C-alpha cells in the first residue's frame, strides 16, 4: 500500500472562494474561468460537485491569499451578470496533499488520510482527488500538523530512509 | 501553452453519488470513506466544496457504474447514522480529463477547456482539478464529443504528429 505514495505537500497561503447557485447550464463554467483568466488570476483547485435534481450549481476555487480580493471582485461582477445567489469566502485556508501514483485504486488510501485528520480533530474544508494527488483544504493553523500526521500515518519516513539507504 | 498538455482521457463508465448535508465536523469524511473502503468499493473522484457559513457539507464521489448500487447502499446506511439529508445519484456519467503538467499555472487552460464544452452545449456536471489533470464529468452521450473537441481546442493532434515525426 505504501509503495503508491511518495510525499506530502502543503501550501499554507491559500484562500477559498465560491460563486453560489449559478445556472447549471452549458457555458457557465467557461464564462467564470474566462473572467478569472482575463485578470491573470492564478487558480489552484477548481471544485464543483453535482446537483441532478436542481437547476443551479456552485463552483469553488482556491487561489493564493494575495489574489483573494481581486477574485472576489471578479466573482461579484459575475454574480450580478449570472443571477447567482452569493460569493462566499474562506480566507483561512491551506492545502495539504498526498502525492503518489494509483492513489484511487486503493480506497483505503483516502480513507486513511481523512481518518487521520478526523481523529486529530482537523476539519476538512474541501476535497479534490485524482490518482496522483489527494488534496484537502484545512485551516492554516492545522496545515503543518496535518502534513506531519499524514506523513506518519503512511510511514513516509520509513520509505525515505529506505531509499536513502539503498 | 500547448506544451503543458499531453493528452485527453475518457472513462465512459461512471456514476456520481453524493451524500448531502452531513455534519461539517472532523471525522465525517473519514467515516464515509472507511465505509466504502471496507466494502472494497473503488472510488475515482472525491469532490467536496466548502460552506463556511453553515454547519453541514456534502461529499460527492464517482464510482464505476457496476459499483453504483452497493455505493448507494453504503451511503444510505451512513445517512441514517449521520443524520444526513439525502443520497443523490446521477447514473449517466463519464469523466473527460485533460492531462499534462503545470496545468494550474496557466488560468487560460481550464478556461479554454470549459469554454470549448460550453460553446458546444455540453453541460459540465462536476469538476475536479490538479496541476496534472483537469477532470470534468459530463453525460455519457457527450463524452466522446467532449474529448474530441478538447483535443482539437488544444491542437493535440499537432503535438502528436510533431512527436511522431521527430
Ligand atoms: C455550473 C457549470 O459548471 C455548468 N454546468 C457548465 O457546464 O458550465
Ligand atoms: C464534511 C467533512 O469533510 C468534514 N468536514 C470532515 O472533516 O470530515
XYZ file of N, CA and C and ligand atoms in Angstrom, chain A residues 22-29 48 57 59, chain B residues 122-124 127, ligand 1:
53
model
N -25.174 29.320 -9.451
C -25.170 29.803 -10.837
C -26.065 28.847 -11.622
N -26.572 29.289 -12.788
C -27.396 28.369 -13.582
C -26.574 27.135 -13.975
N -27.134 25.953 -13.788
C -26.390 24.747 -14.142
C -26.593 24.462 -15.624
N -26.027 25.310 -16.453
C -26.193 25.211 -17.909
C -24.861 25.340 -18.611
N -24.762 24.755 -19.822
C -23.527 24.862 -20.596
C -23.068 26.314 -20.719
N -21.781 26.503 -20.602
C -21.191 27.817 -20.836
C -20.865 28.589 -19.583
N -21.464 28.199 -18.470
C -21.291 28.976 -17.245
C -19.878 28.811 -16.666
N -19.424 27.570 -16.590
C -18.087 27.324 -16.048
C -17.033 28.038 -16.899
N -16.245 21.410 -8.258
C -17.691 21.540 -8.459
C -18.326 20.178 -8.239
N -25.980 25.314 -9.591
C -24.812 24.634 -9.036
C -23.848 25.700 -8.512
N -19.560 26.749 -7.922
C -18.184 26.412 -8.298
C -17.235 27.074 -7.302
N -22.339 21.359 -24.136
C -22.092 20.199 -23.265
C -22.077 20.677 -21.821
N -23.004 20.177 -21.021
C -23.078 20.590 -19.626
C -22.020 19.879 -18.786
N -21.364 20.645 -17.921
C -20.336 20.094 -17.034
C -20.983 19.817 -15.687
N -16.543 19.063 -11.483
C -15.178 19.469 -11.837
C -14.238 19.140 -10.683
C -22.256 25.006 -13.301
C -21.482 24.905 -14.586
O -20.375 24.029 -14.435
C -22.325 24.453 -15.762
N -22.880 23.149 -15.525
C -21.476 24.469 -17.046
O -21.411 23.498 -17.719
O -20.849 25.384 -17.368
